[in-house]
Short mmCIF file of C-alpha atoms and ligand atoms in Angstrom, two decimals:
data_model
loop_
_atom_site.label_atom_id
_atom_site.label_comp_id
_atom_site.label_asym_id
_atom_site.label_seq_id
_atom_site.Cartn_x
_atom_site.Cartn_y
_atom_site.Cartn_z
CA MET A 14 31.51 8.34 0.81
CA THR A 15 27.68 8.60 1.41
CA THR A 16 25.36 6.96 -1.16
CA LYS A 17 23.38 9.45 -2.98
CA ILE A 18 19.74 8.23 -4.15
CA LEU A 19 18.91 9.73 -7.33
CA ASP A 20 15.85 10.21 -9.68
CA PHE A 21 15.33 7.86 -12.80
CA ILE A 22 14.11 10.19 -15.68
CA ASP A 23 13.78 9.49 -19.22
CA GLY A 24 15.85 6.18 -18.86
CA GLN A 25 18.77 7.97 -17.03
CA TRP A 26 19.79 8.03 -13.42
CA THR A 27 19.55 11.98 -12.84
CA ASP A 28 20.88 14.10 -10.16
CA ALA A 29 18.25 17.00 -9.50
CA LYS A 30 21.06 19.25 -8.69
CA ALA A 31 18.96 22.32 -7.49
CA ALA A 32 17.54 19.93 -4.77
CA ASP A 33 18.19 19.80 -1.30
CA LEU A 34 19.37 16.39 0.03
CA LEU A 35 17.75 14.54 3.05
CA ASP A 36 19.43 11.87 5.18
CA VAL A 37 17.97 8.38 5.14
CA VAL A 38 18.14 6.69 8.45
CA ASN A 39 18.55 2.90 9.61
CA PRO A 40 16.18 3.10 12.42
CA ALA A 41 17.74 0.39 14.19
CA GLU A 42 21.10 2.04 14.47
CA GLY A 43 19.80 5.69 14.40
CA ALA A 44 22.36 6.57 11.83
CA SER A 45 22.31 8.02 8.21
CA ILE A 46 22.79 5.39 5.76
CA ALA A 47 22.38 7.45 2.51
CA GLN A 48 21.23 10.80 0.99
CA VAL A 49 18.12 11.31 -1.12
CA VAL A 50 17.51 14.28 -3.59
CA MET A 51 14.47 16.33 -2.91
CA THR A 52 13.12 16.90 -6.47
CA PRO A 53 12.18 20.30 -7.52
CA SER A 54 9.03 21.20 -9.71
CA THR A 55 11.11 22.09 -12.55
CA VAL A 56 12.43 18.50 -12.88
CA VAL A 57 9.11 16.79 -11.98
CA ALA A 58 7.81 18.82 -15.30
CA GLN A 59 10.51 17.19 -17.20
CA ALA A 60 9.81 13.72 -16.05
CA VAL A 61 6.24 14.31 -17.06
CA GLU A 62 6.91 15.57 -20.26
CA ALA A 63 9.19 12.62 -21.06
CA GLY A 64 6.55 10.48 -20.18
CA HIS A 65 4.06 12.04 -22.38
CA THR A 66 6.38 11.52 -25.13
CA ALA A 67 6.92 7.91 -24.49
CA PHE A 68 3.39 7.28 -24.34
CA GLN A 69 2.48 7.67 -27.77
CA GLU A 70 4.80 4.63 -28.71
CA TRP A 71 4.12 2.85 -25.63
CA ARG A 72 0.33 2.78 -25.96
CA ALA A 73 0.70 1.70 -29.60
CA THR A 74 2.74 -1.34 -28.36
CA PRO A 75 0.70 -4.26 -28.28
CA VAL A 76 -0.24 -5.58 -24.89
CA THR A 77 1.18 -9.01 -25.71
CA ASP A 78 4.60 -7.36 -25.93
CA ARG A 79 4.33 -4.94 -23.08
CA ILE A 80 3.54 -7.84 -20.65
CA GLN A 81 7.10 -9.30 -21.73
CA TYR A 82 8.78 -6.56 -20.03
CA MET A 83 6.42 -7.55 -16.86
CA PHE A 84 7.89 -11.09 -17.02
CA LYS A 85 11.53 -10.14 -17.12
CA LEU A 86 10.80 -7.90 -14.23
CA LYS A 87 9.28 -10.71 -12.25
CA MET A 88 12.34 -12.91 -13.25
CA LEU A 89 14.72 -10.13 -11.93
CA LEU A 90 12.77 -9.41 -8.76
CA GLU A 91 13.07 -13.16 -7.73
CA GLU A 92 16.78 -13.01 -8.57
CA HIS A 93 17.56 -10.12 -6.25
CA LEU A 94 14.80 -10.53 -3.45
CA ASP A 95 17.20 -11.41 -0.94
CA ASP A 96 19.37 -8.09 -1.62
CA ILE A 97 15.90 -5.81 -1.72
CA ALA A 98 14.67 -7.55 1.30
CA LYS A 99 17.90 -6.49 3.14
CA THR A 100 17.79 -3.04 2.11
CA ILE A 101 13.95 -2.91 3.06
CA THR A 102 14.93 -3.99 6.70
CA ASN A 103 18.05 -1.35 6.80
CA GLU A 104 16.05 1.47 5.98
CA CYS A 105 12.60 0.64 7.16
CA GLY A 106 13.28 -1.31 10.07
CA LYS A 107 11.20 -4.55 9.62
CA THR A 108 12.51 -8.02 10.32
CA TYR A 109 14.30 -9.71 7.08
CA LYS A 110 11.23 -12.22 7.13
CA GLU A 111 8.61 -9.48 6.83
CA SER A 112 10.77 -7.71 4.37
CA VAL A 113 10.52 -11.00 2.18
CA GLY A 114 6.85 -11.46 3.04
CA GLU A 115 6.05 -7.65 1.62
CA LEU A 116 8.16 -8.22 -1.52
CA ARG A 117 6.45 -11.53 -2.25
CA ARG A 118 3.05 -9.65 -2.07
CA GLY A 119 4.39 -7.12 -4.38
CA ILE A 120 5.99 -9.69 -7.16
CA GLU A 121 2.08 -11.11 -7.06
CA ASN A 122 0.92 -7.89 -8.63
CA VAL A 123 3.56 -8.19 -11.33
CA GLU A 124 2.44 -11.77 -12.01
CA VAL A 125 -1.24 -10.66 -12.23
CA SER A 126 -0.25 -7.76 -14.68
CA CYS A 127 0.98 -10.58 -17.08
CA GLY A 128 -2.54 -11.48 -17.64
CA MET A 129 -3.23 -8.39 -18.92
CA PRO A 130 -4.29 -9.51 -22.44
CA SER A 131 -7.27 -10.94 -20.94
CA LEU A 132 -7.99 -8.39 -18.31
CA ILE A 133 -7.82 -5.42 -20.44
CA GLN A 134 -10.43 -6.85 -22.83
CA GLY A 135 -13.94 -5.00 -23.52
CA TYR A 136 -17.10 -6.62 -24.66
CA ASN A 137 -19.33 -6.12 -27.78
CA ASN A 138 -22.64 -6.80 -29.04
CA GLU A 139 -23.33 -7.55 -32.49
CA ASP A 140 -26.70 -6.20 -34.07
CA ILE A 141 -27.78 -3.56 -31.23
CA ALA A 142 -29.87 -2.69 -33.95
CA ARG A 143 -30.38 -4.38 -37.47
CA GLY A 144 -26.91 -4.17 -39.13
CA ILE A 145 -25.19 -1.90 -35.99
CA ASP A 146 -22.77 -3.50 -33.95
CA GLU A 147 -21.41 -2.02 -30.57
CA HIS A 148 -17.96 -2.48 -28.87
CA MET A 149 -16.33 -1.40 -25.78
CA PHE A 150 -12.49 -0.72 -25.55
CA ARG A 151 -10.22 0.11 -22.76
CA GLN A 152 -7.41 2.68 -23.63
CA PRO A 153 -4.72 4.01 -21.31
CA LEU A 154 -4.83 7.39 -19.97
CA GLY A 155 -1.39 8.89 -20.69
CA VAL A 156 1.05 9.86 -17.73
CA VAL A 157 0.03 8.60 -14.41
CA ALA A 158 1.82 8.99 -10.95
CA ALA A 159 1.79 7.02 -7.63
CA ILE A 160 2.83 8.59 -4.29
CA THR A 161 3.72 5.93 -1.59
CA PRO A 162 4.52 5.45 2.20
CA PHE A 163 7.39 4.43 4.23
CA ASN A 164 5.93 1.12 5.47
CA PHE A 165 5.89 -1.21 2.68
CA PRO A 166 8.47 0.48 0.31
CA GLY A 167 8.86 -2.71 -1.61
CA MET A 168 5.02 -4.00 -2.15
CA ILE A 169 3.05 -0.71 -2.24
CA PRO A 170 4.64 0.87 -5.55
CA LEU A 171 3.83 -2.45 -7.03
CA TRP A 172 0.09 -2.19 -6.04
CA PHE A 173 0.35 0.25 -9.03
CA LEU A 174 3.06 0.16 -11.28
CA PRO A 175 2.34 -3.28 -13.37
CA TYR A 176 -1.21 -2.45 -13.85
CA ALA A 177 -0.42 1.12 -14.95
CA VAL A 178 2.29 0.37 -17.36
CA ALA A 179 0.78 -3.20 -18.80
CA THR A 180 -2.45 -1.43 -19.64
CA GLY A 181 -0.29 1.24 -21.64
CA ASN A 182 0.45 4.13 -19.34
CA CYS A 183 3.53 6.01 -18.55
CA PHE A 184 4.22 5.66 -14.96
CA ILE A 185 5.98 8.06 -12.45
CA LEU A 186 6.55 6.98 -8.83
CA LYS A 187 7.29 9.39 -5.98
CA PRO A 188 8.21 7.22 -3.16
CA SER A 189 8.53 8.07 0.51
CA GLU A 190 11.45 10.04 1.23
CA LYS A 191 12.22 8.17 4.54
CA VAL A 192 12.83 4.74 2.55
CA PRO A 193 14.01 5.59 -0.92
CA MET A 194 16.88 2.88 -1.37
CA THR A 195 14.64 0.01 -1.83
CA THR A 196 12.94 1.76 -4.77
CA ALA A 197 16.26 2.68 -6.28
CA LYS A 198 16.99 -1.01 -6.41
CA LEU A 199 13.55 -1.57 -7.96
CA PHE A 200 14.52 1.02 -10.64
CA GLU A 201 17.90 -0.69 -11.31
CA LEU A 202 15.78 -3.82 -12.18
CA ILE A 203 13.41 -2.07 -14.18
CA GLU A 204 16.25 -0.40 -16.15
CA GLN A 205 17.54 -3.75 -16.57
CA ALA A 206 14.39 -5.21 -17.86
CA GLY A 207 14.76 -2.77 -20.61
CA PHE A 208 11.26 -0.67 -20.31
CA PRO A 209 11.51 1.97 -23.27
CA LYS A 210 12.90 5.41 -21.90
CA GLY A 211 10.14 7.50 -20.17
CA VAL A 212 7.80 4.71 -19.64
CA ILE A 213 8.67 4.34 -15.86
CA GLN A 214 10.29 7.19 -14.05
CA LEU A 215 11.33 8.02 -10.42
CA VAL A 216 11.11 11.06 -8.76
CA ASN A 217 12.21 11.37 -5.20
CA GLY A 218 11.14 14.21 -2.63
CA GLY A 219 8.47 15.42 -0.40
CA LYS A 220 5.65 18.10 -0.76
CA GLU A 221 6.99 20.11 -3.29
CA THR A 222 7.49 17.13 -5.48
CA VAL A 223 3.99 15.74 -5.00
CA ASP A 224 2.42 18.99 -5.34
CA ALA A 225 4.28 19.30 -8.93
CA LEU A 226 2.62 16.00 -9.82
CA LEU A 227 -0.71 17.05 -8.57
CA ASP A 228 -0.81 20.24 -10.61
CA HIS A 229 0.70 19.38 -13.89
CA PRO A 230 -2.04 19.31 -16.42
CA LEU A 231 -0.24 16.15 -18.32
CA VAL A 232 -0.36 13.84 -15.27
CA ARG A 233 -4.31 12.01 -15.91
CA ALA A 234 -4.55 9.98 -12.76
CA ILE A 235 -3.10 10.02 -9.01
CA SER A 236 -2.72 6.97 -6.88
CA PHE A 237 -1.58 7.32 -3.32
CA VAL A 238 -1.23 5.51 -0.07
CA GLY A 239 -0.40 7.02 3.21
CA SER A 240 -2.07 8.79 6.22
CA THR A 241 -5.65 10.04 6.10
CA PRO A 242 -5.19 13.57 6.39
CA VAL A 243 -2.42 13.63 3.39
CA ALA A 244 -4.86 11.30 1.41
CA LYS A 245 -7.70 13.91 1.95
CA TYR A 246 -5.27 16.56 0.76
CA ILE A 247 -4.13 14.79 -2.26
CA TYR A 248 -7.82 13.42 -3.28
CA SER A 249 -8.90 16.85 -3.14
CA ARG A 250 -6.17 18.73 -4.92
CA ALA A 251 -5.86 15.94 -7.74
CA THR A 252 -9.55 15.78 -8.44
CA ALA A 253 -10.01 19.85 -8.45
CA ASN A 254 -7.36 19.68 -11.21
CA GLY A 255 -9.49 17.29 -12.92
CA LYS A 256 -7.51 14.03 -12.36
CA ARG A 257 -8.87 10.61 -11.52
CA ALA A 258 -7.48 9.72 -8.06
CA GLN A 259 -7.55 6.72 -5.75
CA CYS A 260 -6.45 7.55 -2.01
CA GLN A 261 -5.74 4.81 0.57
CA GLY A 262 -5.36 6.24 4.06
CA GLY A 263 -4.64 5.48 7.67
CA ALA A 264 -6.62 3.09 9.93
CA LYS A 265 -7.60 1.99 13.39
CA ASN A 266 -8.42 -2.03 12.78
CA PRO A 267 -10.54 -3.43 15.41
CA VAL A 268 -10.69 -7.27 16.05
CA ILE A 269 -13.26 -9.40 18.07
CA ILE A 270 -12.42 -11.95 20.31
CA MET A 271 -15.40 -14.49 20.69
CA PRO A 272 -15.43 -16.75 23.97
CA ASP A 273 -15.50 -19.94 21.57
CA ALA A 274 -12.33 -18.77 19.66
CA ASP A 275 -9.39 -21.06 19.81
CA MET A 276 -7.53 -18.76 22.07
CA ASP A 277 -3.83 -19.98 21.60
CA THR A 278 -4.32 -19.53 17.70
CA ALA A 279 -6.15 -16.19 18.35
CA THR A 280 -3.46 -14.92 20.58
CA ARG A 281 -0.60 -15.92 18.32
CA ILE A 282 -2.40 -14.46 15.20
CA MET A 283 -3.19 -11.19 16.92
CA ALA A 284 0.35 -10.80 18.40
CA ASP A 285 1.68 -11.21 14.73
CA SER A 286 -1.03 -8.69 13.82
CA ALA A 287 -0.57 -6.01 16.45
CA PHE A 288 3.33 -5.97 17.01
CA GLY A 289 4.49 -7.23 13.39
CA CYS A 290 6.19 -4.41 11.63
CA ALA A 291 6.42 -2.76 14.93
CA GLY A 292 2.50 -2.31 14.43
CA GLN A 293 3.15 -0.15 11.16
CA ARG A 294 1.04 -1.65 9.13
CA CYS A 295 -2.19 -0.07 7.70
CA LEU A 296 -3.85 -3.79 8.49
CA ALA A 297 -2.34 -4.32 12.15
CA ALA A 298 -4.81 -4.97 14.72
CA SER A 299 -4.79 -2.20 17.06
CA VAL A 300 -8.01 -2.72 19.06
CA ALA A 301 -9.15 -6.06 20.47
CA ILE A 302 -12.55 -6.48 21.90
CA THR A 303 -13.36 -9.50 23.97
CA VAL A 304 -16.71 -11.04 24.09
CA GLY A 305 -17.82 -12.58 27.53
CA GLU A 306 -15.57 -14.42 29.01
CA ALA A 307 -12.74 -14.43 26.30
CA LYS A 308 -11.84 -11.27 28.51
CA ASN A 309 -9.58 -13.02 31.20
CA THR A 310 -7.81 -15.72 28.82
CA PHE A 311 -7.24 -13.37 25.82
CA THR A 312 -5.86 -10.54 28.11
CA GLU A 313 -3.49 -12.91 30.12
CA GLN A 314 -2.33 -14.64 26.99
CA ILE A 315 -1.87 -11.44 24.82
CA ALA A 316 0.10 -9.88 27.77
CA ASP A 317 2.42 -12.98 27.83
CA ALA A 318 2.89 -12.73 24.01
CA ALA A 319 3.70 -9.32 23.89
CA THR A 320 6.36 -9.57 26.95
CA SER A 321 7.87 -12.47 25.26
CA ARG A 322 8.39 -11.08 21.75
CA LYS A 323 12.21 -10.66 20.69
CA VAL A 324 12.68 -6.90 19.62
CA GLY A 325 15.96 -6.17 17.66
CA TYR A 326 17.64 -5.42 14.54
CA GLY A 327 15.83 -7.16 11.78
CA LEU A 328 18.79 -8.68 10.25
CA ASP A 329 19.84 -10.59 13.45
CA GLU A 330 18.97 -13.80 14.20
CA ASP A 331 15.39 -14.76 15.93
CA VAL A 332 14.30 -11.18 16.00
CA GLN A 333 10.40 -10.89 15.89
CA MET A 334 10.19 -7.13 15.71
CA GLY A 335 12.03 -4.30 14.53
CA PRO A 336 12.06 -0.51 15.46
CA VAL A 337 9.85 2.36 14.81
CA ILE A 338 10.58 4.39 11.66
CA THR A 339 11.99 7.57 13.29
CA LYS A 340 12.86 9.33 16.65
CA GLU A 341 9.60 11.65 16.24
CA SER A 342 7.68 8.36 15.86
CA LYS A 343 8.88 7.06 19.05
CA THR A 344 8.24 10.34 20.98
CA ARG A 345 4.98 10.45 19.84
CA ILE A 346 3.91 6.95 20.44
CA GLU A 347 5.30 7.09 24.15
CA GLY A 348 3.57 10.53 24.46
CA ILE A 349 0.10 8.73 23.32
CA ILE A 350 0.63 6.16 25.90
CA ALA A 351 1.57 8.53 28.61
CA ASN A 352 -1.70 10.57 27.97
CA GLY A 353 -3.72 7.48 28.17
CA GLN A 354 -2.01 6.41 31.29
CA GLN A 355 -2.91 9.89 32.79
CA GLN A 356 -6.57 9.52 31.83
CA GLY A 357 -6.64 6.20 33.83
CA ILE A 358 -5.97 3.60 31.36
CA ASN A 359 -4.16 0.48 32.50
CA VAL A 360 -0.79 -0.04 30.88
CA LEU A 361 -0.77 -3.71 31.07
CA VAL A 362 2.47 -4.14 29.26
CA ASP A 363 4.66 -1.21 28.86
CA GLY A 364 7.11 -1.08 25.77
CA ARG A 365 8.44 2.52 26.77
CA SER A 366 11.99 3.50 27.67
CA LYS A 367 13.40 0.40 26.36
CA THR A 368 16.69 -0.41 24.29
CA VAL A 369 18.24 -3.04 22.61
CA GLY A 370 22.00 -4.07 23.24
CA GLY A 371 24.34 -2.94 20.60
CA TYR A 372 21.82 -0.44 19.34
CA ASP A 373 21.56 2.17 21.73
CA ASP A 374 20.55 4.60 19.28
CA GLY A 375 17.56 2.90 17.75
CA TYR A 376 14.06 4.02 17.85
CA TRP A 377 12.68 1.44 20.20
CA VAL A 378 9.16 1.15 21.38
CA PHE A 379 8.42 -2.52 22.72
CA PRO A 380 5.20 -4.26 22.40
CA THR A 381 2.49 -2.26 24.49
CA VAL A 382 -0.80 -3.63 25.81
CA LEU A 383 -3.46 -1.23 27.22
CA ASP A 384 -6.31 -2.63 28.96
CA GLY A 385 -9.77 -1.20 29.52
CA VAL A 386 -9.52 1.43 26.77
CA PRO A 387 -12.68 3.62 26.63
CA PRO A 388 -14.36 3.43 23.20
CA GLU A 389 -14.80 7.21 22.85
CA SER A 390 -11.14 8.11 24.21
CA ASP A 391 -8.33 9.29 21.70
CA ILE A 392 -6.37 6.27 22.06
CA ALA A 393 -9.50 4.13 20.91
CA THR A 394 -10.01 6.44 17.91
CA THR A 395 -6.56 7.59 16.74
CA GLU A 396 -4.13 5.78 14.64
CA ILE A 397 -1.05 5.25 16.63
CA PHE A 398 0.88 3.36 13.99
CA GLY A 399 3.22 1.73 16.63
CA PRO A 400 3.22 -1.62 18.34
CA VAL A 401 0.33 -0.70 20.86
CA LEU A 402 -2.76 -2.83 21.39
CA SER A 403 -5.83 -1.62 23.00
CA LEU A 404 -8.34 -3.84 24.79
CA MET A 405 -12.00 -3.39 25.23
CA HIS A 406 -14.48 -5.53 26.61
CA ALA A 407 -18.13 -6.40 25.63
CA ASN A 408 -20.84 -8.57 26.78
CA THR A 409 -22.50 -9.51 23.59
CA ILE A 410 -21.51 -10.01 19.84
CA ASP A 411 -23.96 -7.14 19.07
CA ASP A 412 -22.21 -4.60 21.38
CA ALA A 413 -18.64 -5.66 20.01
CA ILE A 414 -20.03 -5.21 16.52
CA ALA A 415 -21.43 -1.66 17.64
CA LEU A 416 -17.87 -0.94 18.67
CA VAL A 417 -16.26 -1.88 15.64
CA ASN A 418 -18.66 0.29 13.55
CA ALA A 419 -18.15 3.25 15.82
CA ARG A 420 -15.11 4.60 14.16
CA SER A 421 -14.18 6.95 11.20
CA PHE A 422 -11.82 4.51 9.69
CA GLY A 423 -12.80 1.32 7.71
CA ASN A 424 -9.93 -0.30 6.44
CA MET A 425 -10.04 -3.67 8.05
CA ALA A 426 -12.25 -5.61 10.82
CA CYS A 427 -11.79 -9.16 12.00
CA ILE A 428 -13.23 -11.89 14.12
CA PHE A 429 -12.06 -14.82 15.95
CA THR A 430 -14.37 -17.52 16.64
CA SER A 431 -15.56 -21.18 15.84
CA SER A 432 -19.16 -20.19 15.33
CA GLY A 433 -20.28 -20.13 11.83
CA SER A 434 -23.21 -17.85 12.34
CA ALA A 435 -21.26 -15.46 14.68
CA ALA A 436 -18.71 -15.20 11.54
CA ARG A 437 -21.49 -14.84 8.97
CA LYS A 438 -23.24 -12.08 11.13
CA PHE A 439 -20.02 -10.20 11.42
CA ARG A 440 -19.09 -10.69 7.83
CA ASN A 441 -22.31 -8.92 6.92
CA GLU A 442 -22.32 -6.05 9.46
CA ALA A 443 -18.87 -4.96 9.94
CA ASP A 444 -18.36 -1.57 8.42
CA ALA A 445 -14.81 -2.36 6.94
CA GLY A 446 -13.84 -3.23 3.36
CA ASN A 447 -11.27 -5.90 4.15
CA VAL A 448 -12.67 -8.33 6.67
CA GLY A 449 -10.79 -11.25 8.31
CA ILE A 450 -12.49 -14.66 9.90
CA ASN A 451 -10.11 -15.96 12.06
CA ILE A 452 -7.45 -14.12 10.28
CA GLY A 453 -5.40 -11.17 11.69
CA VAL A 454 -3.93 -9.52 8.85
CA ALA A 455 -6.99 -9.59 6.15
CA ALA A 456 -4.47 -8.32 3.11
CA PRO A 457 -6.09 -8.94 -0.11
CA MET A 458 -4.33 -11.12 -2.66
CA ALA A 459 -3.10 -9.32 -5.89
CA PHE A 460 -6.17 -10.50 -7.79
CA PHE A 461 -8.28 -9.00 -5.48
CA PRO A 462 -9.09 -5.20 -4.77
CA PHE A 463 -7.31 -3.72 -1.35
CA SER A 464 -10.69 -2.56 -0.17
CA GLY A 465 -10.41 -0.05 2.48
CA TRP A 466 -13.80 2.09 3.39
CA ASN A 467 -14.64 5.35 4.95
CA ASP A 468 -11.61 7.62 6.00
CA SER A 469 -9.44 4.88 5.21
CA PHE A 470 -9.83 5.54 1.33
CA PHE A 471 -11.02 8.34 -0.81
CA GLY A 472 -11.96 7.32 -4.38
CA ASP A 473 -13.97 4.69 -6.33
CA LEU A 474 -11.71 2.09 -7.68
CA HIS A 475 -9.14 0.30 -5.38
CA ALA A 476 -5.61 -0.54 -5.99
CA GLN A 477 -4.74 -4.23 -7.40
CA SER A 478 -6.65 -6.35 -9.73
CA ARG A 479 -9.51 -5.37 -12.12
CA HIS A 480 -9.79 -2.42 -10.20
CA GLY A 481 -6.51 -1.33 -11.00
CA VAL A 482 -7.27 -1.94 -14.79
CA GLU A 483 -10.07 0.15 -14.56
CA PHE A 484 -8.48 2.65 -12.88
CA TYR A 485 -5.78 3.33 -15.43
CA THR A 486 -8.18 2.86 -18.67
CA GLN A 487 -10.88 4.87 -20.04
CA THR A 488 -13.55 3.09 -22.00
CA LYS A 489 -14.27 3.97 -25.51
CA VAL A 490 -17.61 2.56 -26.96
CA VAL A 491 -17.84 2.48 -30.63
CA VAL A 492 -21.22 2.07 -32.49
CA GLU A 493 -20.78 1.03 -36.31
CA ARG A 494 -22.75 0.14 -39.25
CA TRP A 495 -21.73 -1.05 -42.41
CA PRO A 496 -24.56 -1.47 -45.06
CA LYS A 497 -23.76 -3.98 -47.75
CA GLU A 498 -24.69 -1.58 -50.31
CA TRP A 499 -21.69 0.81 -49.43
CA SER A 500 -19.08 -2.13 -50.06
CA ARG A 501 -18.00 -3.38 -53.36
CA GLN A 502 -19.36 -6.76 -53.75
CA PHE A 503 -16.97 -9.74 -54.55
P1 NAD B 606 2.38 10.09 4.89
O1 NAD B 606 0.89 10.30 4.78
O2 NAD B 606 3.27 10.83 6.10
O3 NAD B 606 3.45 9.98 3.61
C1 NAD B 606 2.92 9.34 2.49
C2 NAD B 606 3.33 9.91 1.31
O4 NAD B 606 2.94 11.25 1.17
C3 NAD B 606 4.77 10.07 1.01
O5 NAD B 606 5.58 9.72 0.01
C4 NAD B 606 5.09 11.65 1.58
O6 NAD B 606 6.26 12.20 1.08
C5 NAD B 606 3.91 12.15 1.02
N1 NAD B 606 3.37 13.52 1.73
C6 NAD B 606 3.56 13.54 3.29
N2 NAD B 606 3.10 14.51 3.55
C7 NAD B 606 2.73 15.28 2.34
C8 NAD B 606 1.83 16.67 2.21
N3 NAD B 606 1.67 17.46 3.23
N4 NAD B 606 1.80 16.79 0.90
C9 NAD B 606 2.07 15.82 -0.22
N5 NAD B 606 2.72 14.72 -0.09
C10 NAD B 606 2.70 14.59 1.40
O7 NAD B 606 2.39 8.50 5.54
P2 NAD B 606 3.63 7.72 5.86
O8 NAD B 606 3.83 8.12 7.43
O9 NAD B 606 4.69 7.59 4.92
O10 NAD B 606 2.81 5.98 5.87
C11 NAD B 606 2.10 5.94 7.05
C12 NAD B 606 0.37 5.97 6.85
O11 NAD B 606 0.18 5.36 5.67
C13 NAD B 606 -0.26 5.38 7.86
O12 NAD B 606 -1.46 6.23 8.24
C14 NAD B 606 -0.62 4.15 7.46
O13 NAD B 606 -1.95 3.79 7.85
C15 NAD B 606 -0.98 4.48 5.91
N6 NAD B 606 -0.89 3.18 5.06
C16 NAD B 606 -2.10 2.96 4.42
C17 NAD B 606 -2.45 1.76 3.84
C18 NAD B 606 -3.89 1.48 3.21
O14 NAD B 606 -3.67 0.55 2.02
N7 NAD B 606 -4.61 2.22 3.40
C19 NAD B 606 -1.18 1.11 3.43
C20 NAD B 606 -0.05 1.59 3.90
C21 NAD B 606 0.19 2.53 4.57
#
């Protein structure tokens, strides 16, 4: 019998019976492994109302008690790490090692939220005028919601949930409909951790489900991670409805390879960055810009690394890269490569039309390297979201930085060099919010904000860390006077 992925509303696993069902597909097999409910707006409204009711008690629960649930959740996540990681691989396609890695980064956020008694503290001054004191407190907002993408089903919900809940809000998650099984496992653990009903809820679905959250007056804040067009749409609709919004979008991440870089290290790290998770990472290196004589060595070495990468089903031994998420994705990526080739771009390593033995129906695109990509071409500016690395060549670091900054995105930019002054110049001038120096995936730890810029982020406060605490709380400033003569003297 087909597994059906349900919603978790007001402490109950709920079958939104009126809803359509969508197949969940294992991308290595190209076969359905479950079905997920597409929650209609009427059921979303029930979840929001349950969250609103639960909020009254949850916000009054001391923060020291609220974090006890987070400690339990952390332990449960550790205990079930293997099972959840296998689920991620099965519905999302990445390798088992990558799945474990993303879960670790998610758990980190649960750990950070356990410090909420300190993180949520306000500040105060005695005697701002004679006999008058002033305090700032942080209070939760109410019902808040997050909408998350397919590529990190175990990690990205945890960029938001722990901060929202530990600060005293009630949280609703709408995960990607392509990968709902991981979230269902996470919610089984949330149920076991014993959070009060209505504090954390799950509504599955697509656009109708999202729009119901964006339009419901009791939803106070929206967190989003996904592609830039959807991020823009969600940011404008949520803010037009008077909500706070933080919307992380797509990316096109450039990396400079200086001639003084340790070329073996740079190549190894770049291959992991560009082809890891089949290039479906918002922090994947997608453009490598060589400077001067780095051109020949790096081009040769990265082509070798791309050719030798072992592609296959992520639970099989030694596999280094899995499939892309859907058949449409494979067709789209192969089409982009074909267009580039027609425009005269050199397809140095061609990952099209490949299959993996035993997985003939999988959505395979092998590592691909495109050389001599013109900076103004579609390939140089469009997010491909597949294992495709474009090479550009510059003569000086200034020219290379100009190429880095000539983009609409600003999620990540990196440099490989052994020169401190080149690194320092790059750190200062790169127009991106997450910067890597001799790093290929500059993913901020949970205690730093995930700092996308430009078309990679719409909003003010980012995910994770103190930014998360500020996003999910409103400040209340109290000015108070207690003259002696008003009080009974003892
Ligand atoms: P997506 O934008 O297609 O979907 C993201 C979420 O939005 C899903 O939950 C989906 O159901 C919902 N959605 C999709 N279309 C919608 C619409 N028209 N109206 C309302 N909701 C809609 O993204 P995806 O394909 O799941 O994920 C890949 C994208 O996410 C890439 O662009 C990647 O760069 C980006 N991403 C960004 C970050 C970051 O931190 N900036 C992190 C991970 C992924």
